[in-house]
């Protein structure tokens, strides 16, 4: 499980670590890998690890957002309803940014990878489950939806 998971993380974060991915096919590949990540979460049970580990330093990866902008210049803002279940409230529209969402997803995955490599399987999968449920799932779904709609707008 850990090798498969690490490979999947690496396949996703490469688009933020390097600025060498500047074609539409890479955006489609990223979408596929994000879908695989959603399925990975749904297919697996994760271990609880209550051990306290040193904080992951996200500031080391300050360049991820810039690489995402270079790799995917067509990504922009999108709108969502903060409460899409309440169809009577049409005032709750929010504007979000795909690059910002991807940046947060990538930083979360870099933190998970760090935990896997430095602290082991339990720490890594526990961090993934926590971050996924806290914010990653919604951001992944929004990014996938945005990328899917791009082909209809272009």
XYZ file of N, CA, C and O in Angstrom:
616
model
N 0.822 -1.200 0.000
C 0.000 0.000 0.000
C 0.868 1.266 0.000
O 0.580 2.200 -0.721
N 1.938 1.277 0.790
C 2.741 2.490 0.912
C 3.440 2.842 -0.397
O 3.517 4.020 -0.762
N 3.926 1.855 -1.128
C 4.584 2.136 -2.407
C 3.606 2.698 -3.428
O 3.917 3.664 -4.126
N 2.441 2.087 -3.510
C 1.405 2.558 -4.435
C 0.993 3.992 -4.088
O 0.848 4.844 -4.968
N 0.836 4.244 -2.806
C 0.416 5.557 -2.335
C 1.484 6.611 -2.627
O 1.183 7.697 -3.139
N 2.732 6.288 -2.336
C 3.829 7.225 -2.588
C 3.961 7.521 -4.082
O 4.178 8.666 -4.473
N 3.821 6.499 -4.908
C 3.879 6.711 -6.361
C 2.763 7.636 -6.833
O 2.989 8.525 -7.663
N 1.566 7.429 -6.303
C 0.432 8.282 -6.672
C 0.691 9.727 -6.243
O 0.464 10.660 -7.025
N 1.164 9.919 -5.037
C 1.491 11.268 -4.558
C 2.530 11.912 -5.473
O 2.370 13.064 -5.898
N 3.575 11.166 -5.807
C 4.623 11.703 -6.682
C 4.092 12.074 -8.055
O 4.513 13.077 -8.643
N 3.171 11.263 -8.585
C 2.588 11.554 -9.894
C 1.748 12.837 -9.863
O 1.637 13.524 -10.872
N 1.189 13.157 -8.729
C 0.382 14.380 -8.606
C 1.273 15.590 -8.360
O 1.164 16.606 -9.054
N 2.161 15.500 -7.383
C 2.924 16.683 -6.977
C 3.988 17.105 -7.990
O 4.475 18.231 -7.925
N 4.306 16.244 -8.933
C 5.331 16.607 -9.919
C 4.936 17.871 -10.685
O 5.797 18.636 -11.117
N 3.645 18.126 -10.818
C 3.181 19.304 -11.550
C 3.405 20.596 -10.771
O 3.309 21.683 -11.338
N 3.692 20.496 -9.484
C 4.017 21.667 -8.686
C 5.487 21.757 -8.340
O 5.997 22.828 -8.039
N 6.172 20.636 -8.380
C 7.592 20.607 -8.045
C 8.433 21.104 -9.223
O 9.461 21.738 -9.038
N 7.986 20.837 -10.429
C 8.725 21.209 -11.636
C 7.833 22.063 -12.537
O 6.618 21.987 -12.486
N 8.468 22.857 -13.390
C 7.702 23.694 -14.323
C 7.828 23.195 -15.757
O 7.768 23.971 -16.700
N 7.955 21.888 -15.929
C 8.161 21.312 -17.261
C 6.904 20.679 -17.861
O 7.006 19.860 -18.753
N 5.739 21.027 -17.377
C 4.511 20.367 -17.819
C 3.535 21.400 -18.359
O 2.635 21.840 -17.669
N 3.686 21.757 -19.611
C 2.914 22.870 -20.153
C 2.038 22.491 -21.334
O 1.977 23.206 -22.315
N 1.339 21.389 -21.243
C 0.427 21.053 -22.333
C -0.897 20.563 -21.756
O -0.976 20.194 -20.583
N -1.913 20.570 -22.604
C -3.236 20.125 -22.178
C -3.267 18.688 -21.710
O -4.052 18.328 -20.841
N -2.399 17.859 -22.268
C -2.399 16.451 -21.864
C -2.012 16.308 -20.390
O -2.465 15.407 -19.706
N -1.173 17.209 -19.886
C -0.769 17.146 -18.486
C -1.928 17.515 -17.556
O -2.051 16.957 -16.470
N -2.771 18.416 -18.001
C -3.944 18.775 -17.205
C -4.901 17.585 -17.122
O -5.442 17.285 -16.056
N -5.069 16.872 -18.218
C -5.906 15.659 -18.214
C -5.298 14.584 -17.316
O -6.011 13.891 -16.594
N -3.969 14.443 -17.371
C -3.279 13.469 -16.512
C -3.458 13.818 -15.041
O -3.692 12.946 -14.208
N -3.339 15.094 -14.725
C -3.529 15.529 -13.344
C -4.941 15.204 -12.875
O -5.132 14.692 -11.769
N -5.908 15.459 -13.717
C -7.304 15.141 -13.367
C -7.446 13.649 -13.077
O -8.054 13.259 -12.071
N -6.883 12.803 -13.913
C -6.954 11.346 -13.700
C -6.322 10.946 -12.371
O -6.866 10.118 -11.640
N -5.175 11.539 -12.064
C -4.468 11.197 -10.817
C -5.255 11.677 -9.599
O -5.275 11.003 -8.562
N -5.913 12.815 -9.703
C -6.744 13.287 -8.595
C -7.935 12.361 -8.376
O -8.319 12.088 -7.233
N -8.485 11.844 -9.457
C -9.576 10.866 -9.332
C -9.052 9.597 -8.671
O -9.718 9.029 -7.797
N -7.853 9.160 -9.054
C -7.242 7.992 -8.402
C -7.056 8.223 -6.906
O -7.242 7.308 -6.104
N -6.704 9.453 -6.528
C -6.528 9.768 -5.116
C -7.857 9.666 -4.361
O -7.909 9.135 -3.249
N -8.916 10.154 -4.974
C -10.250 10.008 -4.369
C -10.586 8.532 -4.156
O -11.068 8.130 -3.093
N -10.320 7.729 -5.173
C -10.604 6.294 -5.079
C -9.703 5.614 -4.052
O -10.154 4.703 -3.346
N -8.459 6.034 -3.953
C -7.549 5.474 -2.959
C -8.122 5.682 -1.558
O -8.114 4.776 -0.733
N -8.612 6.869 -1.302
C -9.200 7.144 0.014
C -10.402 6.235 0.264
O -10.556 5.677 1.350
N -11.257 6.084 -0.726
C -12.481 5.292 -0.557
C -12.198 3.798 -0.401
O -12.920 3.103 0.292
N -11.132 3.311 -1.013
C -10.828 1.876 -1.000
C -10.081 1.410 0.244
O -10.021 0.216 0.498
N -9.467 2.330 0.979
C -8.553 1.928 2.046
C -9.038 2.334 3.422
O -9.727 3.338 3.580
N -8.636 1.538 4.389
C -8.812 1.876 5.798
C -7.473 2.397 6.292
O -6.413 1.890 5.903
N -7.519 3.395 7.147
C -6.292 4.029 7.596
C -6.081 3.786 9.078
O -7.014 3.605 9.839
N -4.823 3.805 9.463
C -4.425 3.505 10.828
C -4.380 4.788 11.650
O -4.036 5.848 11.152
N -4.681 4.644 12.927
C -4.614 5.778 13.837
C -3.209 5.847 14.422
O -2.650 4.848 14.849
N -2.654 7.032 14.407
C -1.340 7.261 15.004
C -1.435 8.530 15.838
O -1.523 9.623 15.296
N -1.442 8.383 17.146
C -1.577 9.517 18.057
C -0.242 10.133 18.454
O -0.201 11.050 19.268
N 0.827 9.655 17.887
C 2.147 10.171 18.225
C 2.293 11.597 17.697
O 1.844 11.910 16.598
N 2.921 12.454 18.481
C 3.210 13.824 18.048
C 4.525 13.840 17.274
O 5.542 13.358 17.765
N 4.494 14.387 16.074
C 5.683 14.499 15.242
C 5.983 15.976 15.007
O 5.093 16.812 15.115
N 7.230 16.296 14.653
C 7.548 17.700 14.342
C 6.677 18.216 13.191
O 6.298 17.452 12.299
N 6.382 19.501 13.248
C 5.574 20.128 12.205
C 6.286 20.069 10.854
O 7.505 20.207 10.776
N 5.504 19.889 9.813
C 6.014 19.927 8.444
C 6.142 21.393 8.029
O 5.219 22.184 8.232
N 7.251 21.780 7.451
C 7.499 23.169 7.055
C 7.043 23.391 5.615
O 7.783 23.112 4.667
N 5.848 23.904 5.461
C 5.289 24.154 4.130
C 6.021 25.262 3.388
O 5.992 25.318 2.164
N 6.661 26.148 4.137
C 7.339 27.282 3.505
C 8.509 26.844 2.617
O 8.937 27.607 1.742
N 9.015 25.642 2.820
C 10.086 25.129 1.959
C 9.614 24.959 0.516
O 10.426 24.878 -0.406
N 8.310 24.889 0.327
C 7.740 24.642 -1.001
C 7.014 25.877 -1.523
O 5.967 25.792 -2.155
N 7.601 27.045 -1.290
C 7.030 28.323 -1.706
C 6.843 28.418 -3.224
O 6.015 29.160 -3.716
N 7.599 27.659 -3.968
C 7.617 27.731 -5.428
C 6.515 26.905 -6.105
O 6.308 27.018 -7.313
N 5.806 26.098 -5.364
C 4.796 25.204 -5.955
C 3.735 26.000 -6.706
O 3.393 25.679 -7.849
N 3.221 27.037 -6.089
C 2.165 27.828 -6.737
C 2.664 28.455 -8.039
O 1.953 28.460 -9.046
N 3.892 28.962 -8.036
C 4.448 29.555 -9.262
C 4.580 28.513 -10.368
O 4.285 28.793 -11.538
N 5.022 27.308 -10.023
C 5.127 26.245 -11.024
C 3.758 25.859 -11.562
O 3.604 25.588 -12.757
N 2.762 25.824 -10.696
C 1.403 25.510 -11.151
C 0.915 26.568 -12.142
O 0.303 26.236 -13.159
N 1.206 27.824 -11.865
C 0.803 28.899 -12.780
C 1.504 28.763 -14.131
O 0.897 29.014 -15.175
N 2.785 28.386 -14.097
C 3.530 28.194 -15.342
C 3.024 26.979 -16.119
O 2.880 27.020 -17.339
N 2.776 25.894 -15.413
C 2.358 24.654 -16.059
C 0.933 24.726 -16.586
O 0.616 24.104 -17.605
N 0.066 25.442 -15.881
C -1.348 25.478 -16.248
C -1.865 26.923 -16.291
O -2.674 27.332 -15.457
N -1.413 27.710 -17.272
C -1.790 29.123 -17.316
C -3.281 29.361 -17.568
O -3.787 30.442 -17.290
N -3.985 28.351 -18.040
C -5.417 28.530 -18.312
C -6.279 28.408 -17.061
O -7.467 28.721 -17.095
N -5.691 27.962 -15.955
C -6.472 27.799 -14.728
C -6.730 29.156 -14.100
O -5.862 30.005 -14.047
N -7.964 29.323 -13.602
C -8.385 30.635 -13.151
C -9.347 30.508 -11.977
O -9.321 29.531 -11.250
N -10.224 31.466 -11.871
C -11.234 31.478 -10.815
C -12.462 30.675 -11.224
O -12.731 30.478 -12.415
N -13.210 30.260 -10.223
C -14.490 29.596 -10.440
C -15.413 29.982 -9.296
O -14.976 30.538 -8.291
N -16.681 29.719 -9.464
C -17.628 30.055 -8.402
C -18.335 28.802 -7.913
O -18.551 27.854 -8.674
N -18.635 28.829 -6.640
C -19.374 27.731 -6.020
C -20.364 28.334 -5.032
O -20.274 29.507 -4.670
N -21.308 27.531 -4.634
C -22.205 27.903 -3.549
C -21.638 27.314 -2.268
O -21.275 26.149 -2.235
N -21.568 28.119 -1.221
C -21.036 27.593 0.033
C -21.961 26.558 0.642
O -21.531 25.672 1.360
N -23.262 26.642 0.327
C -24.205 25.627 0.782
C -25.062 25.223 -0.412
O -26.157 25.758 -0.609
N -24.572 24.296 -1.197
C -25.271 23.920 -2.427
C -26.549 23.132 -2.167
O -27.346 22.936 -3.073
N -26.752 22.695 -0.939
C -27.971 21.944 -0.612
C -29.156 22.885 -0.439
O -30.281 22.548 -0.783
N -28.912 24.079 0.070
C -29.970 25.060 0.259
C -30.143 25.857 -1.030
O -29.486 26.873 -1.244
N -31.051 25.426 -1.877
C -31.221 26.080 -3.181
C -31.981 27.403 -3.089
O -32.039 28.152 -4.054
N -32.552 27.704 -1.936
C -33.281 28.963 -1.777
C -32.353 30.142 -1.518
O -32.718 31.283 -1.769
N -31.176 29.896 -1.010
C -30.221 30.964 -0.721
C -29.291 31.143 -1.909
O -28.333 30.402 -2.095
N -29.578 32.140 -2.714
C -28.766 32.402 -3.900
C -27.701 33.461 -3.642
O -27.009 33.889 -4.549
N -27.566 33.887 -2.392
C -26.595 34.908 -2.032
C -25.253 34.330 -1.591
O -24.331 35.074 -1.316
N -25.151 33.023 -1.492
C -23.949 32.428 -0.901
C -22.905 31.978 -1.924
O -22.160 31.047 -1.704
N -22.817 32.693 -3.025
C -21.833 32.368 -4.055
C -20.443 32.784 -3.575
O -20.268 33.874 -3.040
N -19.487 31.888 -3.771
C -18.094 32.177 -3.432
C -17.236 32.046 -4.683
O -17.496 31.197 -5.530
N -16.237 32.891 -4.780
C -15.267 32.797 -5.864
C -14.010 32.146 -5.309
O -13.486 32.557 -4.279
N -13.565 31.104 -5.981
C -12.371 30.352 -5.577
C -11.387 30.375 -6.745
O -11.739 30.729 -7.865
N -10.160 29.961 -6.466
C -9.139 29.921 -7.499
C -8.546 28.514 -7.578
O -8.147 27.951 -6.555
N -8.493 27.962 -8.772
C -8.028 26.590 -8.971
C -6.560 26.444 -8.593
O -6.178 25.449 -7.966
N -5.741 27.411 -8.932
C -4.318 27.322 -8.593
C -4.142 27.319 -7.076
O -3.334 26.556 -6.542
N -4.899 28.151 -6.386
C -4.844 28.171 -4.909
C -5.243 26.806 -4.349
O -4.604 26.292 -3.432
N -6.327 26.242 -4.887
C -6.777 24.926 -4.429
C -5.728 23.856 -4.691
O -5.417 23.041 -3.819
N -5.168 23.855 -5.907
C -4.132 22.871 -6.230
C -2.909 23.058 -5.335
O -2.318 22.081 -4.873
N -2.534 24.294 -5.080
C -1.394 24.560 -4.203
C -1.627 23.935 -2.827
O -0.747 23.268 -2.277
N -2.811 24.130 -2.270
C -3.121 23.558 -0.958
C -3.147 22.030 -1.006
O -2.651 21.367 -0.090
N -3.703 21.467 -2.069
C -3.711 20.006 -2.226
C -2.280 19.483 -2.282
O -1.929 18.515 -1.609
N -1.437 20.147 -3.074
C -0.056 19.699 -3.230
C 0.708 19.809 -1.914
O 1.473 18.913 -1.563
N 0.517 20.901 -1.188
C 1.197 21.048 0.097
C 0.716 19.992 1.085
O 1.518 19.444 1.850
N -0.571 19.689 1.061
C -1.086 18.608 1.913
C -0.432 17.278 1.547
O -0.023 16.507 2.419
N -0.323 17.004 0.249
C 0.284 15.745 -0.188
C 1.779 15.705 0.116
O 2.316 14.642 0.452
N 2.446 16.836 0.029
C 3.858 16.882 0.417
C 4.016 16.597 1.907
O 4.956 15.912 2.316
N 3.086 17.079 2.705
C 3.112 16.785 4.141
C 2.876 15.299 4.397
O 3.553 14.681 5.216
N 1.935 14.719 3.671
C 1.670 13.283 3.812
C 2.905 12.487 3.409
O 3.331 11.564 4.122
N 3.507 12.849 2.290
C 4.712 12.156 1.820
C 5.835 12.276 2.852
O 6.525 11.294 3.142
N 6.010 13.453 3.405
C 7.022 13.659 4.441
C 6.768 12.725 5.619
O 7.692 12.091 6.135
N 5.516 12.635 6.056
C 5.177 11.755 7.172
C 5.422 10.289 6.831
O 5.901 9.534 7.683
N 5.080 9.894 5.615
C 5.337 8.516 5.195
C 6.831 8.202 5.254
O 7.239 7.163 5.764
N 7.635 9.115 4.720
C 9.074 8.871 4.613
C 9.803 9.033 5.946
O 10.734 8.287 6.228
N 9.385 9.991 6.758
C 10.110 10.284 7.998
C 9.563 9.547 9.217
O 10.313 9.239 10.137
N 8.249 9.291 9.224
C 7.615 8.771 10.436
C 6.901 7.442 10.239
O 6.383 6.879 11.187
N 6.801 6.966 9.005
C 6.248 5.650 8.754
C 4.821 5.640 8.222
O 4.167 6.670 8.088
N 4.372 4.446 7.925
C 3.069 4.221 7.303
C 1.918 4.780 8.126
O 1.051 5.471 7.602
N 1.893 4.487 9.410
C 0.780 4.940 10.239
C 0.702 6.459 10.284
O -0.376 7.044 10.158
N 1.832 7.099 10.453
C 1.851 8.568 10.507
C 1.413 9.162 9.172
O 0.654 10.135 9.132
N 1.901 8.580 8.077
C 1.558 9.097 6.756
C 0.091 8.940 6.405
O -0.547 9.872 5.930
N -0.440 7.751 6.660
C -1.849 7.530 6.314
C -2.772 8.262 7.282
O -3.851 8.710 6.890
N -2.338 8.411 8.525
C -3.133 9.175 9.483
C -3.190 10.649 9.066
O -4.257 11.271 9.111
N -2.062 11.190 8.637
C -2.029 12.575 8.147
C -2.903 12.716 6.909
O -3.642 13.700 6.770
N -2.834 11.742 6.017
C -3.662 11.794 4.810
C -5.142 11.801 5.165
O -5.899 12.644 4.671
N -5.551 10.888 6.002
C -6.966 10.823 6.366
C -7.432 12.138 6.995
O -8.491 12.662 6.647
N -6.638 12.676 7.889
C -7.002 13.930 8.551
C -7.117 15.072 7.548
O -8.125 15.785 7.504
N -6.081 15.269 6.728
C -6.085 16.367 5.762
C -7.149 16.182 4.688
O -7.783 17.146 4.248
N -7.360 14.954 4.278
C -8.371 14.656 3.270
C -9.755 15.048 3.777
O -10.512 15.727 3.083
N -10.059 14.617 4.977
C -11.385 14.900 5.524
C -11.552 16.369 5.905
O -12.659 16.898 5.844
N -10.470 17.027 6.286
C -10.538 18.438 6.681
C -10.806 19.352 5.495
O -11.616 20.263 5.589
N -10.092 19.133 4.386
C -10.209 20.092 3.289
C -9.882 19.550 1.913
O -10.324 20.078 0.913
N -9.070 18.502 1.849
C -8.561 18.059 0.560
C -9.656 17.526 -0.358
O -9.663 17.832 -1.556
N -10.579 16.740 0.173
C -11.611 16.143 -0.671
C -12.406 17.214 -1.418
O -12.599 17.115 -2.631
N -12.861 18.218 -0.707
C -13.651 19.272 -1.354
C -12.854 19.987 -2.427
O -13.350 20.248 -3.529
N -11.601 20.290 -2.139
C -10.759 20.983 -3.115
C -10.497 20.102 -4.335
O -10.540 20.585 -5.471
N -10.261 18.822 -4.121
C -10.048 17.902 -5.246
C -11.298 17.850 -6.123
O -11.212 17.928 -7.346
N -12.449 17.717 -5.512
C -13.696 17.662 -6.276
C -13.920 18.958 -7.054
O -14.346 18.924 -8.220
N -13.626 20.093 -6.453
C -13.773 21.376 -7.145
C -12.821 21.473 -8.335
O -13.209 21.940 -9.412
N -11.573 21.029 -8.145
C -10.594 21.082 -9.235
C -11.013 20.155 -10.375
O -10.971 20.544 -11.548
N -11.436 18.958 -10.049
C -11.885 18.010 -11.082
C -13.065 18.591 -11.849
O -13.111 18.533 -13.081
N -14.011 19.159 -11.144
C -15.172 19.768 -11.781
C -14.747 20.919 -12.695
O -15.228 21.039 -13.825
N -13.840 21.744 -12.225
C -13.347 22.869 -13.028
C -12.670 22.376 -14.305
O -12.953 22.871 -15.394
N -11.766 21.418 -14.170
C -11.043 20.900 -15.338
C -12.027 20.274 -16.328
O -11.892 20.446 -17.539
N -13.016 19.574 -15.820
C -14.025 18.965 -16.686
C -14.783 20.036 -17.467
O -15.022 19.889 -18.665
N -15.123 21.117 -16.818
C -15.873 22.201 -17.477
C -15.032 23.004 -18.456
O -15.574 23.632 -19.357
N -13.727 23.001 -18.260
C -12.839 23.737 -19.176
C -13.040 23.322 -20.624
O -13.033 24.168 -21.516
N -13.217 22.034 -20.852
C -13.350 21.566 -22.239
C -14.650 22.047 -22.876
O -14.742 22.136 -24.081
N -15.636 22.381 -22.061
C -16.910 22.874 -22.606
C -16.901 24.368 -22.826
O -17.656 24.891 -23.606
N -16.016 25.066 -22.147
C -15.936 26.530 -22.250
C -14.976 26.930 -23.360
O -15.194 27.897 -24.049
N -13.904 26.175 -23.511
C -12.843 26.545 -24.470
C -13.301 26.545 -25.896
O -14.259 26.123 -26.334
